[in-house]
Each structure stands twice: as structure tokens, then as C-alpha cells.
Tab-separated table of C-alpha atoms (C1' of nucleotides) in Angstrom:
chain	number	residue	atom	x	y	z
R	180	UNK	CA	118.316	111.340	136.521
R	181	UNK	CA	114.971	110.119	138.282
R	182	UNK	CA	115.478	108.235	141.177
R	183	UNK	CA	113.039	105.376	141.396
R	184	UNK	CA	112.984	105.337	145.487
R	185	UNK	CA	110.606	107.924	147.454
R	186	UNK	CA	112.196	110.694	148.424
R	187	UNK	CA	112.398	112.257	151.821
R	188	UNK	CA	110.789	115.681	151.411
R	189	UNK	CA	110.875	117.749	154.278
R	190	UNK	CA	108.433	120.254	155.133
R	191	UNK	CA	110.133	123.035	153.657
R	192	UNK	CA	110.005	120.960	150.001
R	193	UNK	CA	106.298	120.183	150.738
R	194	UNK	CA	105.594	123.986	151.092
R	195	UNK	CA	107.694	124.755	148.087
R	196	UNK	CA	105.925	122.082	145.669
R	197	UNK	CA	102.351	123.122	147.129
R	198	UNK	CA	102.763	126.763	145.910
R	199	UNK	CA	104.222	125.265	142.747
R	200	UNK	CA	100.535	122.700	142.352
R	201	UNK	CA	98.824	126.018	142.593
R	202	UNK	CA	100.314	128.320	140.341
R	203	UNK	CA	103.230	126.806	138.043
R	204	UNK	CA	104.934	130.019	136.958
R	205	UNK	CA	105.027	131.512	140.694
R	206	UNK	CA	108.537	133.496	141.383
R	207	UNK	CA	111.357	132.080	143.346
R	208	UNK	CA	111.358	135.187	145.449
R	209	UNK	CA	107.453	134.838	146.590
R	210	UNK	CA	107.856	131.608	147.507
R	211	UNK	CA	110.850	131.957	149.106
R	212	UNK	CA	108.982	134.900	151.548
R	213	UNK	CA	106.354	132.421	151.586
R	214	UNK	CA	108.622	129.169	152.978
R	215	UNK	CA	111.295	131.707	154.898
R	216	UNK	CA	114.390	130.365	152.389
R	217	UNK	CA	116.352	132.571	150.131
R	218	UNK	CA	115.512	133.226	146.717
R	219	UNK	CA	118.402	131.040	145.349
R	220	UNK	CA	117.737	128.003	148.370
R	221	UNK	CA	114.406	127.994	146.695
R	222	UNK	CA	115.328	127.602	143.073
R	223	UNK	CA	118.013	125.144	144.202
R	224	UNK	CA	115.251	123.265	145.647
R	225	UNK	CA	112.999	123.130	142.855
R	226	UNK	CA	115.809	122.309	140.309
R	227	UNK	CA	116.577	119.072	142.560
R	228	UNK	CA	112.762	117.995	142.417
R	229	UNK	CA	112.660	118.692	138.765
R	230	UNK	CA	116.048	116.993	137.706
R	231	UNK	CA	115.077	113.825	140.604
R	232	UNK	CA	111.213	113.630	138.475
R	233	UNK	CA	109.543	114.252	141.933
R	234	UNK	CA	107.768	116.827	139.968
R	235	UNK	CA	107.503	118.614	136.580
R	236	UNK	CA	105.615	121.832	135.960
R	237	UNK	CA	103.746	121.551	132.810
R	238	UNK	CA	100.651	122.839	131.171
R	239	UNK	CA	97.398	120.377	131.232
R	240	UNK	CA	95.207	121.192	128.862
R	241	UNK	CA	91.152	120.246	128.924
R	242	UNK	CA	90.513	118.090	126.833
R	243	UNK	CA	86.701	119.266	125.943
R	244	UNK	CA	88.283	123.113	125.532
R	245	UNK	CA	90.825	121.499	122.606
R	246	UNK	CA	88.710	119.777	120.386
R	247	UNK	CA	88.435	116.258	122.396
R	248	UNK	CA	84.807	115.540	122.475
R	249	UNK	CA	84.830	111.534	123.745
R	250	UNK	CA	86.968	110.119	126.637
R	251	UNK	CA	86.798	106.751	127.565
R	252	UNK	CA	88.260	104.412	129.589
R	253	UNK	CA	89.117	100.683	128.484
R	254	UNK	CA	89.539	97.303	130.624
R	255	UNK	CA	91.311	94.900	128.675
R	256	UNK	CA	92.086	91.209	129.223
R	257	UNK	CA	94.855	89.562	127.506
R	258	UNK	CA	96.623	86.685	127.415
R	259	UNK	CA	99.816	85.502	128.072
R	260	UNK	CA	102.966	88.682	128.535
R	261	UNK	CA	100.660	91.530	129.081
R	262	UNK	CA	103.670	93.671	128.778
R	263	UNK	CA	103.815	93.734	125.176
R	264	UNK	CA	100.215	95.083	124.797
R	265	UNK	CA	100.527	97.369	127.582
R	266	UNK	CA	103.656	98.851	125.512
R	267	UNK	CA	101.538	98.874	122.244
R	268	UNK	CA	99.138	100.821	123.948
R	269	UNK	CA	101.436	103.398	125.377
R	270	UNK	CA	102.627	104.528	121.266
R	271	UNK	CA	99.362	105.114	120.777
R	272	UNK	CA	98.584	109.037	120.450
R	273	UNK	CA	95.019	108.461	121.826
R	274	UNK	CA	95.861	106.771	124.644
R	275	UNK	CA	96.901	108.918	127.766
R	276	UNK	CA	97.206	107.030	130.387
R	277	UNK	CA	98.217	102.800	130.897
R	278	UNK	CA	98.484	101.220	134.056
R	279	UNK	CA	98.908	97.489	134.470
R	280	UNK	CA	96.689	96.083	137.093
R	281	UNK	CA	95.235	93.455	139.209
R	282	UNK	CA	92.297	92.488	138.921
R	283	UNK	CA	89.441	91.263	136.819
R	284	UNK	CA	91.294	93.522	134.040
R	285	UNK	CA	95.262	93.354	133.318
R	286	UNK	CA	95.253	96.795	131.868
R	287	UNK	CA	93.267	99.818	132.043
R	288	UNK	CA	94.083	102.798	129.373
R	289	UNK	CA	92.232	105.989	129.224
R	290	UNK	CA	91.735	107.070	125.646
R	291	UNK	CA	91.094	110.842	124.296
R	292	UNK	CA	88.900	110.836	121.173
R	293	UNK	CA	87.914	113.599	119.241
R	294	UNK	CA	84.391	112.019	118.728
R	295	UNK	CA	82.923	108.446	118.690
R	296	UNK	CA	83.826	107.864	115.335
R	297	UNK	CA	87.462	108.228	116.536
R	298	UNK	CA	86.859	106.214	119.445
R	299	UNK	CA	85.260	103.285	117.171
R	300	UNK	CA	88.084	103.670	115.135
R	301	UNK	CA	90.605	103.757	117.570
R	302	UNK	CA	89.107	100.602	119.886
R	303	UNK	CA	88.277	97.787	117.237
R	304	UNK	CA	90.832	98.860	113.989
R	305	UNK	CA	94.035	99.280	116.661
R	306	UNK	CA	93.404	98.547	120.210
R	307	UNK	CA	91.512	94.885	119.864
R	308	UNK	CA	93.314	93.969	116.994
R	309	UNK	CA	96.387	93.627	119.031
R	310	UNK	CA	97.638	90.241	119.516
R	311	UNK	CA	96.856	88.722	122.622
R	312	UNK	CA	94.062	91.033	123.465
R	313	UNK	CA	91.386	88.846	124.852
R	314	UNK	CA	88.509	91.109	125.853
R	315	UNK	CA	87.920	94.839	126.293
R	316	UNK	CA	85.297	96.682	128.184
R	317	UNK	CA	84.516	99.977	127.073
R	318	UNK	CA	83.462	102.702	129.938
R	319	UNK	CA	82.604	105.864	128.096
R	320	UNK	CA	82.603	109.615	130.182
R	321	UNK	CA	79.699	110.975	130.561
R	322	UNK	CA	81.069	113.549	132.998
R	323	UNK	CA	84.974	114.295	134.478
R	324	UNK	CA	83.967	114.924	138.220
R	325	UNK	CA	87.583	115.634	139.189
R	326	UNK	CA	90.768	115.476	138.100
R	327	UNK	CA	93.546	116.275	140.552
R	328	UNK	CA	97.189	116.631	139.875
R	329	UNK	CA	98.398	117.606	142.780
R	330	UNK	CA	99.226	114.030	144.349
R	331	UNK	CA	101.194	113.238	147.307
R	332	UNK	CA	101.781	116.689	149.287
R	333	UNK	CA	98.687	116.278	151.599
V	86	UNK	CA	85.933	132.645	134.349
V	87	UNK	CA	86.270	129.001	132.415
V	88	UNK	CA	83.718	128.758	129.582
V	89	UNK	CA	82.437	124.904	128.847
V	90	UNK	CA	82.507	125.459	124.834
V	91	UNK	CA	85.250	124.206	123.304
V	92	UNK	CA	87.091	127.387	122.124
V	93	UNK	CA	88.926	127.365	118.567
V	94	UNK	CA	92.471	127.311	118.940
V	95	UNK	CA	94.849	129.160	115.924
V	96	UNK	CA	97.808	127.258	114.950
V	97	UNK	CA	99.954	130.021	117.397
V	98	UNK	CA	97.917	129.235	120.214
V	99	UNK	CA	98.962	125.009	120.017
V	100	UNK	CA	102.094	126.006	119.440
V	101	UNK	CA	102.612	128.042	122.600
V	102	UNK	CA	100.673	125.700	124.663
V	103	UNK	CA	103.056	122.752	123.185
V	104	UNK	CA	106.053	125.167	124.451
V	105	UNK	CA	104.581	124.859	128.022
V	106	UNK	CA	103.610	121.350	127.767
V	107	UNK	CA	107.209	120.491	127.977
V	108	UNK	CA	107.947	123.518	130.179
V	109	UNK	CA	105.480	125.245	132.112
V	110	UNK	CA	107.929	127.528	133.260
V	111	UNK	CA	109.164	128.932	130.020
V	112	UNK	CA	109.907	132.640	129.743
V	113	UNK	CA	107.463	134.670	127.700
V	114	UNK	CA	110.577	135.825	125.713
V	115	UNK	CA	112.064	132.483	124.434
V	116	UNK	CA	108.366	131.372	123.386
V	117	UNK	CA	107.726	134.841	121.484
V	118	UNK	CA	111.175	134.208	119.241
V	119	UNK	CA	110.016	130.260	118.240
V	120	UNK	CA	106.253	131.262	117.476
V	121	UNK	CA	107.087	134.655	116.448
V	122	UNK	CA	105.538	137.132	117.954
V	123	UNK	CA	106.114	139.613	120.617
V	124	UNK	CA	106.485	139.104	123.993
V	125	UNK	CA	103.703	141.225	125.352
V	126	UNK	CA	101.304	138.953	122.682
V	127	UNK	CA	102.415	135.389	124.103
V	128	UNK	CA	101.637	136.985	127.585
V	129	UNK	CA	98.435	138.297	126.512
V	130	UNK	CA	97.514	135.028	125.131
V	131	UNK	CA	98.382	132.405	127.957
V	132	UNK	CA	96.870	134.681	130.387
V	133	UNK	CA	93.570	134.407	128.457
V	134	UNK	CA	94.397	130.333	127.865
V	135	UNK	CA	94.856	130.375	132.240
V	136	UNK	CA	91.457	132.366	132.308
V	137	UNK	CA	89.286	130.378	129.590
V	138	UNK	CA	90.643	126.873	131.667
V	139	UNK	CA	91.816	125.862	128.679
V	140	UNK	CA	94.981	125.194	129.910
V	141	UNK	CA	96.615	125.487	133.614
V	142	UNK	CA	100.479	125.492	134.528
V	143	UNK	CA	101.453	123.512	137.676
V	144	UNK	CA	103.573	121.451	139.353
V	145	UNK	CA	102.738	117.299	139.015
V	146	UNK	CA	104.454	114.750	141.052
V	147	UNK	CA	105.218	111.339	141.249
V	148	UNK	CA	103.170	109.741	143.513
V	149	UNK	CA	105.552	107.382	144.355
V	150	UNK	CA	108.467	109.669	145.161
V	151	UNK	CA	106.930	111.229	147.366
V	152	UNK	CA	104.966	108.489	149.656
V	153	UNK	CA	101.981	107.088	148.273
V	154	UNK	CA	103.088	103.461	147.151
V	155	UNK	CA	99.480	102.170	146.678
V	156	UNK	CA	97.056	103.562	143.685
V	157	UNK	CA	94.317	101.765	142.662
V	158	UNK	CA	91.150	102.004	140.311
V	159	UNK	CA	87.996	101.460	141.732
V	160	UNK	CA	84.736	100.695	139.546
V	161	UNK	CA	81.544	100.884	141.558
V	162	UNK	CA	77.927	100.079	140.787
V	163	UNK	CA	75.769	102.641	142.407
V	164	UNK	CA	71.810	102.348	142.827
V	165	UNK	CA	69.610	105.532	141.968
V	166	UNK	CA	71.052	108.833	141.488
V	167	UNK	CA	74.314	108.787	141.340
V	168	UNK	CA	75.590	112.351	141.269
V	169	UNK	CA	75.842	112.140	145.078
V	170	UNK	CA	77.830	109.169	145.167
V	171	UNK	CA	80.284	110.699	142.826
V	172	UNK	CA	79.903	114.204	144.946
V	173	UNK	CA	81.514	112.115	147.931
V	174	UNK	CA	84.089	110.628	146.333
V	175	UNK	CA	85.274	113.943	145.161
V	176	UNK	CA	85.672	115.253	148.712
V	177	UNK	CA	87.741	112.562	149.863
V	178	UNK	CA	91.334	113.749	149.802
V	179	UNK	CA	93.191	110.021	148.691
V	180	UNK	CA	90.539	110.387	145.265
V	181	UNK	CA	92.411	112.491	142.705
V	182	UNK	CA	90.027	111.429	139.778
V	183	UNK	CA	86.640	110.394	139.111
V	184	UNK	CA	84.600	109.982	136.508
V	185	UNK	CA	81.156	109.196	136.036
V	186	UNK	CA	80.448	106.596	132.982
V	187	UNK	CA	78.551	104.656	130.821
V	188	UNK	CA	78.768	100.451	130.714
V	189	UNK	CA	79.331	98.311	133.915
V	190	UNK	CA	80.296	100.541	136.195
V	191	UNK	CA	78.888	103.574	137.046
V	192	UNK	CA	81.540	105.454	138.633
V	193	UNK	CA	85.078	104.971	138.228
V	194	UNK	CA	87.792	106.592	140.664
V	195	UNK	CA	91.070	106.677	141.268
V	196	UNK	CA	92.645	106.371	144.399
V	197	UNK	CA	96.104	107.549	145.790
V	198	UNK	CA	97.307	105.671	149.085
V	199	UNK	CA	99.927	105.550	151.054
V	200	UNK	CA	100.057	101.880	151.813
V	201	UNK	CA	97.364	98.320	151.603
V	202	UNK	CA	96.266	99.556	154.883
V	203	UNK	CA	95.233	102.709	154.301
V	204	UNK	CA	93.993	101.539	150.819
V	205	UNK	CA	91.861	98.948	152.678
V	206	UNK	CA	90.667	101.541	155.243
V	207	UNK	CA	89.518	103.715	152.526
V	208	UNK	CA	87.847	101.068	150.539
V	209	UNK	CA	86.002	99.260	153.052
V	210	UNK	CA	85.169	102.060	156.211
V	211	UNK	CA	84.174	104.683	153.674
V	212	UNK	CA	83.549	104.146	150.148
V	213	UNK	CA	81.687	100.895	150.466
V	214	UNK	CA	80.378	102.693	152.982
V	215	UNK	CA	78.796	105.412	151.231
V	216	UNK	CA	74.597	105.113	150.458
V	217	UNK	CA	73.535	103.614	147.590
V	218	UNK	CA	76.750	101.912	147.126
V	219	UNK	CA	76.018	98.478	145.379
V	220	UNK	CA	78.964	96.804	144.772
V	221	UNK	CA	82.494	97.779	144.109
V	222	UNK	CA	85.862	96.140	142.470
V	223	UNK	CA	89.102	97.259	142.523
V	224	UNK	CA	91.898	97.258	140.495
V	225	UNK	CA	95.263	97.435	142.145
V	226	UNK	CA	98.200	98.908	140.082
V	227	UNK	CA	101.084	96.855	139.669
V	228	UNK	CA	102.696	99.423	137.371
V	229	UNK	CA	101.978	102.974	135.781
V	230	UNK	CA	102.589	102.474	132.100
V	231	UNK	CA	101.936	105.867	130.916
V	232	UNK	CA	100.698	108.755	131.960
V	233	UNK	CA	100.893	111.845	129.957
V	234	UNK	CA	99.538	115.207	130.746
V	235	UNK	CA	99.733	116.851	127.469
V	236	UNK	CA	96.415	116.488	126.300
V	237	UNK	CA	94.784	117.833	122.863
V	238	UNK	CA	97.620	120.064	121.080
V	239	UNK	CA	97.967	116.979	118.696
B	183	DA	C1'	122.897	123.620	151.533
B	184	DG	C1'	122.335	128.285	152.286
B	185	DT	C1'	123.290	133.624	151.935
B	186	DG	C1'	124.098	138.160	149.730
B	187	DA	C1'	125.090	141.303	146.071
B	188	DA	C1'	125.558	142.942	141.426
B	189	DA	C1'	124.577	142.388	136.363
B	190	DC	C1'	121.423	140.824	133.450
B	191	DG	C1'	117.137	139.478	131.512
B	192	DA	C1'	112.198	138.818	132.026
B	193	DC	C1'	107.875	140.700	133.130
B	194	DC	C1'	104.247	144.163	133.431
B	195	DG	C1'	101.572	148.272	132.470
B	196	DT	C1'	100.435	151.509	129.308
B	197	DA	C1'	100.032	153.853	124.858
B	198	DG	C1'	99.210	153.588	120.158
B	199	DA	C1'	97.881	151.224	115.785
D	157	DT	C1'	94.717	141.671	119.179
D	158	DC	C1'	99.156	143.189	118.076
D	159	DT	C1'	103.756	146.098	118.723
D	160	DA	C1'	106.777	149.309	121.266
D	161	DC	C1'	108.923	150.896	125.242
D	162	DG	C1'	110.332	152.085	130.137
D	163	DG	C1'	110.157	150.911	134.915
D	164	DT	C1'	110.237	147.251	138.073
D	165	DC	C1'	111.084	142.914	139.674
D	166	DG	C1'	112.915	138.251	139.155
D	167	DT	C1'	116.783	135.403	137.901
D	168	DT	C1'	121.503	134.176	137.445
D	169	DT	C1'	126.169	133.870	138.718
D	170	DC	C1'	129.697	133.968	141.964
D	171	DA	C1'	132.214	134.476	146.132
D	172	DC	C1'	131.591	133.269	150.873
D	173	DT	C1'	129.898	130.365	154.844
DNA sequence: AGTGAAACGACCGTAGA
DNA sequence: TCTACGGTCGTTTCACT
């Protein structure tokens, strides 16, 4: 069950997870000649991460490379519980990514449209007609400059 | 070596990528028997998916589990070119994504720190102080909503 | 939490269609 | 680009520390 509290990761659990940002799939047994542990103190390891949500090893996909032509990110303003819309927005296929915020914004969700049609669609038919929604401020990609996932093991 | 086209995916192809998108580390074998086809073919397939950059497998984590209690988004106005702005910001190690965009802002980044001191050292000693740097707002995160890494096998 | 060893299953290279 | 197959290596389980 994730734990909602940082961990304590020591440095052999920082080495382990830093192979893992690199290379997903790499074997227990490299790492573990990598890190000095034993094949099985390494998988132990990594099963505790997984199962506590300090990490998951997934496959990201590029958006561009699978068909989705317009990102954008959108500000909104809204009034009253902003919890409500920010919980709206999360159902929504489109959307990737919600964060509540402060700020001259009270949400900001990044949206994944196949083309600007999509995106018109998506931002006045479902994402302003929300109740509560106030304002939104559209910020369309023109280019991703970097995208990192390997947070938090510097 | 990662081509920039967007490369037409079969129906086999999503499927095996959705397969990883829930577990990057699932064997070749178990993937084969739900898509069915042979082993040696899912290998042969998500090693050219790794090689195109369509995809990658790795390990994400939870920024807050493992130390970095502040995140923010930061929208900055930039005068003149502003490919070297955005060069910058990619360099900095607490900047995990940035984007360049369209509307208000001109760049938007976002930024993984380990406390409101260190954001505020970032912020102020060397973002704002970057050239060409107009103006800058940020937008603290008071909670992560959503954030899914599973893009485009919809 | 970690080690070591033995049985099992996955992975990899290669050949052939 | 797929299947088939054999050798190798990784993973799993378990008893022990």
C-alpha cells in the first residue's frame, strides 16, 4: 500500500532506482554486481519501492510517435470548491496531467490532442463547460524541450 | 536512432505497449500468449519500439517519497530569441520539463525542489537571473491531481 | 534484511520460411 | 517480419543467518 510520507532511501536504494530510470527491464543480477547486493537483496529491494509507490517501471510513450499531434497546457480559474473541477478533469482521457495550484491559476492540466480540432473540441464542448470554470488560458506546444522522469534520485 | 515522424502503429503493437504501460517489466513470454504471437516476435518488436523512441521502459518515482516536497510551474515571458532561454532551463538539474509555447507565456517549466528555500534560490539567483528573462510567475502546487504516463495507446 | 543453491522459466542468437 | 529451437542466463523459492 503507498505510503504517503517520504521515504528514507539509502544510498544503496538510490543506486538501485538510478539503474532502474535508465533502463527499466535491467536484470536483478547486473544491478546487483553493479550496487555490491545479492541478486535476491536486490529484487527484495525493488519489490518494496514498487509495492510502497516510490516508483513504478512503466513504458512512456511519445506522444508525436503515437498519433498525438497537439499538446497543450491549460490555466483555469474557477470558482468556489476547485476540487470538483480538478476531479472532472482528471476522467478526462485527454487530460494527462492535473495539479492544483497557487497562483494566478487554481489548476493547470496538460491535455494530449490528436490535432486542433480535438483540442477545440476538447477545451470549449467539455473542459469550459464545466460548472464553476471561470476562465481558461490556453498555452499551446510548439516544442517539448525536456521531459524528465527520473525525479528525486539526484 | 529515434525518427521524428510519427510511425503507424498495428493494433499488436498498442496492445503490447498497453501490456508495458501497466508493467514495464513484463516477460516477453506472458505478453506473446495475450497478443498472440511468439516470443521471439514481441522481443523483436519492443526492441524496435525502444529504438524508434516510440516508447521507453523505466523506473518513475514519486517525487515526494523520495525528498522533493516543493514542485512548482513556472511561466516566463522571455524577450528575443528564446531557444536559449529554454536551452538553460534544460540544464538545470531541479527542471524536469519544459516546454516552449504559444499565448502568454513563452516558456513554461516545471520545477522539482526539495523545499521553499531551495525553490526560492532557484527562482530568484538563477532563473530570473537568466538574459532576456522578462518577467516570470509561478505556480506553486498544492496537490498533484493526476499524472499519468501512459500516453497515446488510446 | 541478506546469502546461497538448485529448479525452473525467460531471454537471446541463429536458422529457416 | 514471423516461427522454431537450443544454449545461456535470470528468476524464484527455500532453508539458513
Amino acid at each position: 500500500m503507498p505510503t504517503k510520507q517520504s521515504a528514507n532511501l539509502d544510498a544503496v536504494s538510490k543506486a538501485i532506482i538510478e539503474q532502474l530510470q535508465h533502463d527499466g527491464r535491467k536484470s536483478y543480477a547486473s544491478i546487483a554486481t553493479e550496487v555490491g547486493l545479492s541478486e535476491a537483496a536486490v529484487r527484495q529491494r525493488v519489490q518494496r519501492l514498487l509495492d510502497a509507490g516510490v516508483m513504478q517501471i512503466v513504458a512512456v510513450t511519445d506522444p508525436l510517435q503515437v498519433g498525438f499531434l497537439r499538446s497543450a497546457m491549460i490555466g483555469l480559474r474557477v470558482s468556489g470548491d476547485m476540487t470538483e473541477v480538478a476531479d472532472a478533469l482528471t476522467t478526462m482521457e485527454e487530460v494527462d496531467y492535473v495539479v492544483t495550484t497557487a497562483g494566478s491559476f487554481d489548476i493547470l492540466a496538460e491535455v494530449v490532442c490528436e490535432d486542433d480540432d480535438h483540442l477545440l473540441e476538447l477545451l470549449t464542448k467539455r473542459i469550459r463547460a464545466l460548472p464553476n470554470v471561470v476562465a481558461t488560458e490556453t498555452f499551446v506546444y510548439l516544442k517539448l524541450n525536456k521531459q524528465l522522469y527520473n525525479w528525486g534520485t539526484r
